[in-house]
Short mmCIF file of C-alpha atoms and ligand atoms in Angstrom, two decimals:
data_model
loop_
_atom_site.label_atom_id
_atom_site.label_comp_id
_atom_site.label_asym_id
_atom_site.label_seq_id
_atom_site.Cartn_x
_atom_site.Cartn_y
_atom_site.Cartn_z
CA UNK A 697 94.68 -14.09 23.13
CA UNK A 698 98.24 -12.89 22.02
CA UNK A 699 99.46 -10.37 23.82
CA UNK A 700 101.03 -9.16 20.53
CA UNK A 701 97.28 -8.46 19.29
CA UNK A 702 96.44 -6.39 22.72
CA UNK A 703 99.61 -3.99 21.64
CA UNK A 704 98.72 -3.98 18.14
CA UNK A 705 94.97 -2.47 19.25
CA UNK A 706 96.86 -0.08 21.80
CA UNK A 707 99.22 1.23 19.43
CA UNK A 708 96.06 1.88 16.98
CA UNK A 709 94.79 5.41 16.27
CA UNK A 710 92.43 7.86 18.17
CA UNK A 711 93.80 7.59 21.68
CA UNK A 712 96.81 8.72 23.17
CA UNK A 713 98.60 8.18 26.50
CA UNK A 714 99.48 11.20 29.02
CA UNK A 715 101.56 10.13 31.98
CA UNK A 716 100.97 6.76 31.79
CA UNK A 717 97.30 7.14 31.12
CA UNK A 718 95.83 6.10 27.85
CA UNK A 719 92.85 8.64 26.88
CA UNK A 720 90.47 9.03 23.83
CA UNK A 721 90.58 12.07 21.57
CA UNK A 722 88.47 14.04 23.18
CA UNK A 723 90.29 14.40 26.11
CA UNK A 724 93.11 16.61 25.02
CA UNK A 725 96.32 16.94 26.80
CA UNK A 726 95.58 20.67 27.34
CA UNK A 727 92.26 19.67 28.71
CA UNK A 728 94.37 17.59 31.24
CA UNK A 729 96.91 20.51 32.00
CA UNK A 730 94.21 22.84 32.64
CA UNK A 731 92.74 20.51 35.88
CA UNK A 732 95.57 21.56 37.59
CA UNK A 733 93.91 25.42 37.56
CA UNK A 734 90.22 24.16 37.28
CA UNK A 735 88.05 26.88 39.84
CA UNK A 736 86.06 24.69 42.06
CA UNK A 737 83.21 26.60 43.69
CA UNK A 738 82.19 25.89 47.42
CA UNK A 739 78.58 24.56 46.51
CA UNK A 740 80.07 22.06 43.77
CA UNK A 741 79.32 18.60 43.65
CA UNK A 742 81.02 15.89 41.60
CA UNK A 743 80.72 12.36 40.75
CA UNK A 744 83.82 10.63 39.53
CA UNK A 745 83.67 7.25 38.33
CA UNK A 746 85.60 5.00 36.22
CA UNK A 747 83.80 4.75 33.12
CA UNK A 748 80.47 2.66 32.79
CA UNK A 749 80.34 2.41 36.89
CA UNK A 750 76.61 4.30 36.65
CA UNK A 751 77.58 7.90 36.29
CA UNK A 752 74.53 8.81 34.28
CA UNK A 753 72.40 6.91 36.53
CA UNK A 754 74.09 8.87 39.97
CA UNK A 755 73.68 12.01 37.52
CA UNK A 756 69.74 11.30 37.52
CA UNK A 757 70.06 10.72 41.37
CA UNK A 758 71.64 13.73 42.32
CA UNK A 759 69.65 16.39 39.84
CA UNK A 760 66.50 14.49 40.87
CA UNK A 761 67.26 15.28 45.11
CA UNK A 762 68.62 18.80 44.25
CA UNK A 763 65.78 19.60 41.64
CA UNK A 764 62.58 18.05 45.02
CA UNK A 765 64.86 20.31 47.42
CA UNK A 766 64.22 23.70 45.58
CA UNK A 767 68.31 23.75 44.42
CA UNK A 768 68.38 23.60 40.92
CA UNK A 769 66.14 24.04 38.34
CA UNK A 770 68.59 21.65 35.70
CA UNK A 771 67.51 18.83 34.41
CA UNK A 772 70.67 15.79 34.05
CA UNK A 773 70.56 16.28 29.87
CA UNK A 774 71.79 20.43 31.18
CA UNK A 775 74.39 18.93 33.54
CA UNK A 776 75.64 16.38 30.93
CA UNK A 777 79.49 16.34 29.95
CA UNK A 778 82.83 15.51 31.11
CA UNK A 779 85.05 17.76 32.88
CA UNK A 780 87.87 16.62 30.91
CA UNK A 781 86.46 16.31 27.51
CA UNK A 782 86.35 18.39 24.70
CA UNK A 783 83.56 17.64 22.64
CA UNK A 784 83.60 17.98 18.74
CA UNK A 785 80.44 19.86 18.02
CA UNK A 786 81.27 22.55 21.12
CA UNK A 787 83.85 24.99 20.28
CA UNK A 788 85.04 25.13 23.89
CA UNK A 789 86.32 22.45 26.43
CA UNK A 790 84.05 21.28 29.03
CA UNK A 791 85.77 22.87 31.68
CA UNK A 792 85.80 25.96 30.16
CA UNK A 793 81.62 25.89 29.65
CA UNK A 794 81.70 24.79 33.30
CA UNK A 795 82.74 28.37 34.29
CA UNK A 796 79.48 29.51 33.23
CA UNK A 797 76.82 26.98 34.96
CA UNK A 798 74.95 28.10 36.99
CA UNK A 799 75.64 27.14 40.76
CA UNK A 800 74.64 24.49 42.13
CA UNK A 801 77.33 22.47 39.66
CA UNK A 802 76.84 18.83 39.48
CA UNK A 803 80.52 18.12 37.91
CA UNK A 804 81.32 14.39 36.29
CA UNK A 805 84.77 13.29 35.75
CA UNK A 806 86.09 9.82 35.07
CA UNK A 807 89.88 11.35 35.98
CA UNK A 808 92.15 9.50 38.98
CA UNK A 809 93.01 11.72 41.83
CA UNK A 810 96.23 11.99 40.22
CA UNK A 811 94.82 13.54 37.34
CA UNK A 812 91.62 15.23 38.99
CA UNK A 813 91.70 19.40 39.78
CA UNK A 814 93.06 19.98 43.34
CA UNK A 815 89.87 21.41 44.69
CA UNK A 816 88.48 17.90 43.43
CA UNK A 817 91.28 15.59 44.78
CA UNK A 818 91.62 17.62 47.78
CA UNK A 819 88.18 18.89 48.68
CA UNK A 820 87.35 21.81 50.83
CA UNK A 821 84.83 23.65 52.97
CA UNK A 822 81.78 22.38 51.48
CA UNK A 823 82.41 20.67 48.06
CA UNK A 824 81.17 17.13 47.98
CA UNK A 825 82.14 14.41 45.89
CA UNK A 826 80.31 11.18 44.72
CA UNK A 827 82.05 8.17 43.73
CA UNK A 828 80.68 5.44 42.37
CA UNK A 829 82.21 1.83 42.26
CA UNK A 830 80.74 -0.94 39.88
CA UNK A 831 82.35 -4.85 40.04
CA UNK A 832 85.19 -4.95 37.02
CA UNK A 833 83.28 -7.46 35.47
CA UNK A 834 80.24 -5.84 34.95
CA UNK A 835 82.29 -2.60 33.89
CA UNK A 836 84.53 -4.08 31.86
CA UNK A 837 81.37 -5.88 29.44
CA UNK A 838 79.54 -2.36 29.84
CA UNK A 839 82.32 -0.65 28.34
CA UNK A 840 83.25 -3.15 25.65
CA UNK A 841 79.71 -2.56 24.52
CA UNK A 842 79.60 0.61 24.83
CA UNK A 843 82.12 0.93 21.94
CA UNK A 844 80.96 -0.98 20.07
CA UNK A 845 78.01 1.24 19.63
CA UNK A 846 80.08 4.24 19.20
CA UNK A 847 82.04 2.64 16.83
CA UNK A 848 80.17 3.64 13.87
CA UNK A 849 80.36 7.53 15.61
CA UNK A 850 83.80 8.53 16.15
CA UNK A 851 85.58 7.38 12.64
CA UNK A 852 88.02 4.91 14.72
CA UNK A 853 89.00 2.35 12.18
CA UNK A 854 90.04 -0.80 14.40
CA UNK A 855 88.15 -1.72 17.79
CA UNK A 856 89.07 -4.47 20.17
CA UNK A 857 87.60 -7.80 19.28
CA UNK A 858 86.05 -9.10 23.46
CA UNK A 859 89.07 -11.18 24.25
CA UNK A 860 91.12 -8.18 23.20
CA UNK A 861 89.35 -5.47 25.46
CA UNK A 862 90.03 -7.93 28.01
CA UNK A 863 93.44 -7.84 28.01
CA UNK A 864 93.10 -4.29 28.05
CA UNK A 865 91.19 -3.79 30.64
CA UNK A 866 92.98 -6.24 32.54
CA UNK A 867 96.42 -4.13 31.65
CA UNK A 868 95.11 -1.35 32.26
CA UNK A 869 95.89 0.00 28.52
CA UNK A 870 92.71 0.98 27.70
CA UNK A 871 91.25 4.62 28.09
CA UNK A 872 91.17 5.83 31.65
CA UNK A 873 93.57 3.83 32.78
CA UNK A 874 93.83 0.85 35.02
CA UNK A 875 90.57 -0.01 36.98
CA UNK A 876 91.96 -0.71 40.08
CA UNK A 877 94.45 2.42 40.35
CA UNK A 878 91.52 4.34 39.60
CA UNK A 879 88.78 3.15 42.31
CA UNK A 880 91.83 2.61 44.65
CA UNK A 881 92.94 6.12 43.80
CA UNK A 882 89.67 7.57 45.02
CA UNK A 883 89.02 4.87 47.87
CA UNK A 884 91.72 5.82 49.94
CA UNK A 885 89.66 9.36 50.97
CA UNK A 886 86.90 7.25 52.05
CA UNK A 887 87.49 8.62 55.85
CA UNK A 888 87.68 12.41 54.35
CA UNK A 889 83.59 13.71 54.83
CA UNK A 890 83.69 15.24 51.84
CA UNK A 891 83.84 12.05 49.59
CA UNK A 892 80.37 9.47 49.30
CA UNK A 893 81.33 6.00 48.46
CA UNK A 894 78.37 4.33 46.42
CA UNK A 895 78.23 0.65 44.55
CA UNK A 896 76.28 -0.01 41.41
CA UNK A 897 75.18 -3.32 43.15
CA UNK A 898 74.02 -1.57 46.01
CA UNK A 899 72.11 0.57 44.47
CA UNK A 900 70.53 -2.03 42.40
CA UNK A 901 69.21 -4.14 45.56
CA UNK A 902 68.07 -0.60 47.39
CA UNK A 903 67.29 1.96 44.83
CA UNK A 904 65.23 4.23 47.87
CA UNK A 905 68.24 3.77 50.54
CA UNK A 906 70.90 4.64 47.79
CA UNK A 907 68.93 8.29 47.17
CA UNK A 908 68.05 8.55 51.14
CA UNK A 909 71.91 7.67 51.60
CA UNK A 910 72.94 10.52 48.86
CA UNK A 911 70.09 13.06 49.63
CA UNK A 912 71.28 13.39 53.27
CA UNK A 913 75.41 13.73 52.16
CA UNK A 914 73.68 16.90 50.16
CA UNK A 915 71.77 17.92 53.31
CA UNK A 916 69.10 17.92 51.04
CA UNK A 917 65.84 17.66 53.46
CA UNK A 918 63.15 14.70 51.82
CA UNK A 919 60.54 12.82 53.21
CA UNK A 920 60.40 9.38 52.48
CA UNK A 921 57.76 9.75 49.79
CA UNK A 922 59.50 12.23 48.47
CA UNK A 923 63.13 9.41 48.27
CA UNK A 924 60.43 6.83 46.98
CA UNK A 925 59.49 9.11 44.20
CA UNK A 926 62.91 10.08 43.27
CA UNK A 927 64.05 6.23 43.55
CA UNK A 928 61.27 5.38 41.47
CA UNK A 929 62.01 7.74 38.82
CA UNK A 930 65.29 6.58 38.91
CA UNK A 931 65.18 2.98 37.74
CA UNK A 932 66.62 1.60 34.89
CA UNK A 933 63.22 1.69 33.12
CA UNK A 934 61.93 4.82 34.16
CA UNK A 935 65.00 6.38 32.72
CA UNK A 936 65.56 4.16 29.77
CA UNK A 937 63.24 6.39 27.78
CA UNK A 938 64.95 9.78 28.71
CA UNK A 939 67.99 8.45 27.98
CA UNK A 940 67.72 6.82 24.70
CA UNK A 941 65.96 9.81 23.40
CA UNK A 942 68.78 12.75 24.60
CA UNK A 943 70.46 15.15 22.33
CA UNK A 944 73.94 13.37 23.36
CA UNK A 945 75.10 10.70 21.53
CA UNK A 946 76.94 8.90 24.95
CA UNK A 947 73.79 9.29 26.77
CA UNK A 948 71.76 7.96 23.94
CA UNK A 949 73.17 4.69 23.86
CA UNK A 950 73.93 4.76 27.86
CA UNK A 951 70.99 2.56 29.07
CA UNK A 952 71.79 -0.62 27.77
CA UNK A 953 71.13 -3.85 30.31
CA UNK A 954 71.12 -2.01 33.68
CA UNK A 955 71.44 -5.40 35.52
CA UNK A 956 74.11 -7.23 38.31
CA UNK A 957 75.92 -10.01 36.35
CA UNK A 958 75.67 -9.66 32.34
CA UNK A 959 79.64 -10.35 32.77
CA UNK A 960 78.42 -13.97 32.30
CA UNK A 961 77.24 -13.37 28.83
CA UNK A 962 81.06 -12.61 28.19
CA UNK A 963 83.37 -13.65 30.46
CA UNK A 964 84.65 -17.50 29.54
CA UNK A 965 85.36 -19.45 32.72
CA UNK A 966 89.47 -18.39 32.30
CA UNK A 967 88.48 -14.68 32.22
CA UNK A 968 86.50 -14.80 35.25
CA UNK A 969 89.25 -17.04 37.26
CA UNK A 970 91.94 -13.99 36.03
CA UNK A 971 89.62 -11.41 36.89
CA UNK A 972 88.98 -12.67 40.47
CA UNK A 973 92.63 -13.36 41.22
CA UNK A 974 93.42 -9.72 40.03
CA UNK A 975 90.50 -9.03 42.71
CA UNK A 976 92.07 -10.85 45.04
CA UNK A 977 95.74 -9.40 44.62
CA UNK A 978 94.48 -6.13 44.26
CA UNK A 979 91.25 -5.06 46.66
CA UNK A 980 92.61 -7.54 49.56
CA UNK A 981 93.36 -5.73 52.93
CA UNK A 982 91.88 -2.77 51.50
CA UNK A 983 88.29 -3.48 52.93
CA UNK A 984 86.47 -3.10 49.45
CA UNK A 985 84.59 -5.75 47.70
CA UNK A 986 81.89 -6.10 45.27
CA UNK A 987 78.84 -8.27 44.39
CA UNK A 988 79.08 -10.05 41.12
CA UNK A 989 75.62 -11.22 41.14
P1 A3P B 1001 75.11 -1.63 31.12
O1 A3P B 1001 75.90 -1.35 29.90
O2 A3P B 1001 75.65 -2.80 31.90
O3 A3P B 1001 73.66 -1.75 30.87
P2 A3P B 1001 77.87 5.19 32.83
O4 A3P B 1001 76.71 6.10 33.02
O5 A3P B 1001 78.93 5.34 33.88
O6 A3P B 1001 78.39 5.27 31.45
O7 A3P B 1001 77.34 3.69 33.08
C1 A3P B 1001 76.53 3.05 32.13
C2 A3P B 1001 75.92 1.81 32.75
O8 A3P B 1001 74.93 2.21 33.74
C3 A3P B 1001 75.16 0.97 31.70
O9 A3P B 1001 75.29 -0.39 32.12
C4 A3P B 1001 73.73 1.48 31.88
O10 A3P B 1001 72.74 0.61 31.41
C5 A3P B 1001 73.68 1.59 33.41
N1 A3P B 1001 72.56 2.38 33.91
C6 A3P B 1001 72.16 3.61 33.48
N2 A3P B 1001 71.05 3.98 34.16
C7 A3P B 1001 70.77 2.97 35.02
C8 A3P B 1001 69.72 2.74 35.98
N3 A3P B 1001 68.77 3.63 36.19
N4 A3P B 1001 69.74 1.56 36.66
C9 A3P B 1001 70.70 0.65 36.45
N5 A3P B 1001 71.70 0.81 35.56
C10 A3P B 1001 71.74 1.95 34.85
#
């Protein structure tokens, strides 16, 4: 594809670039200012992902272990929303609604370090923080999808064709930035105690290990048939229903495939060969690798 196409698509409408980050509308540049002052309470916890890496799913996760230990009495649809976003039919930012949840806070964010509140970035006393890491090819078809099923929502006139989210992706021009800054951003706390490092692929192949794995970084106390309920209720098609029926329009077309490896159903045989040499040149030396299958 013509890299004269890619710029055509990232000049287009309805998104808008703040240092060097390329956003979508509802993440306003005052929404991004205000980070820098975001309160962040001791008990917080927050999962920051790059978008499509299984946020919703860790969302189910973590309400799920709080909710069995006698923390919360929220459901995931209560903790739904963005840190960063401003959504159209709510009058206030996220952030600002955030200041009136009830503690414990389950917090999601796709934002870099970079762009992330301090308190987030930077954690302290006993604020955790989740991230979770899905292979780029696997993300990158999740999110191309994705749009396309919003498409008809947000009153964007142009979307990328496949080969042009791509190049996109693979620029790092598309909303949220570059990939590989991003999970690299948050990777390089992975020795800090207050950061959990989690893969979609992981999870995938050991559903019950992934909650026993994020239920003890919570110091949540479960028994095991209490982590084999939780994992249980957690799989893509135990959750499939909830989530196709929720009063949020991103959540309601979230669960799509749920699986390791739909890249294939995309990715022509030159895409995957760039993608794994960006792999190569990017995640080498830095002791993180995924599964593609
Ligand atoms: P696919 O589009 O590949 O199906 P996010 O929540 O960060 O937006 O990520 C969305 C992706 O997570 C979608 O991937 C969605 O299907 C997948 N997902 C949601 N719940 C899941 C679950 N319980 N198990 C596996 N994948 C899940």
């Amino acid at each position: 594809m013509a890299e004269a196409t890619a710029h055509s698509i990232d000049q287009d409408d309805f998104t808008h670039v703040v240092k060097g980050i390329r956003y979508p509308p509802v993440v306003t540049e005052a929404n991004l200012e205000a980070m820098l002052n975001f309160d962040i309470r001791d008990d917080d916890i927050v999962i920051a992902a790059y978008p499509k890496s299984g946020t919703n799913w860790m969302l189910e996760i973590v309400t799920k272990i709080l909710s069995a230990g006698g923390r919360t009495d929220a459901s995931s649809d209560d903790m739904v929303g963005k840190l960063e976003f401003q959504y159209p039919d709510e009058p206030r930012p996220h952030h600002v609604m955030l200041q009136e949840c009830a503690s414990p806070r389950v917090i999601l964010t796709h934002l870099t370090p970079d762009t992330a509140p301090p308190g987030i970035a930077h954690p302290q006393n006993n604020v955790k923080v989740i991230v979770v890491m899905r292979n780029p090819k696997d993300t990158a078809v999740s999110y191309f999808h994705f749009l396309e099923k919003i498409k008809f929502q947000t009153g964007q006139k142009r979307f990328p064709s496949w080969d042009e989210f791509f190049q996109l992706f693979m620029s790092g021009k598309y909303n949220f930035g570059c990939y590989f800054d991003h999970i690299l951003g948050w990777w390089q706390r992975r020795d800090d105690p207050h950061f959990l490092f989690l893969k979609y692929e992981n999870m995938k192949q050991d559903l019950p290990k992934a909650v026993k794995t994020v239920a003890a970084f919570l110091q949540v106390k479960l028994d095991d048939a209490s982590i084999e309920t939780i994992a249980h209720a957690c799989t893509f098609s135990s959750m499939k229903a909830s989530l196709d029926n929720s009063r949020y329009r991103g959540r309601a077309v979230n669960a799509r495939k749920g699986i390791v490896g739909d890249w294939k159903t995309m990715f022509t045989d030159e895409q995957s060969r760039l993608l794994d040499s960006k792999c190569k040149t990017k995640l080498e030396g830095t002791g993180l690798q995924f599964n593609f299958e």
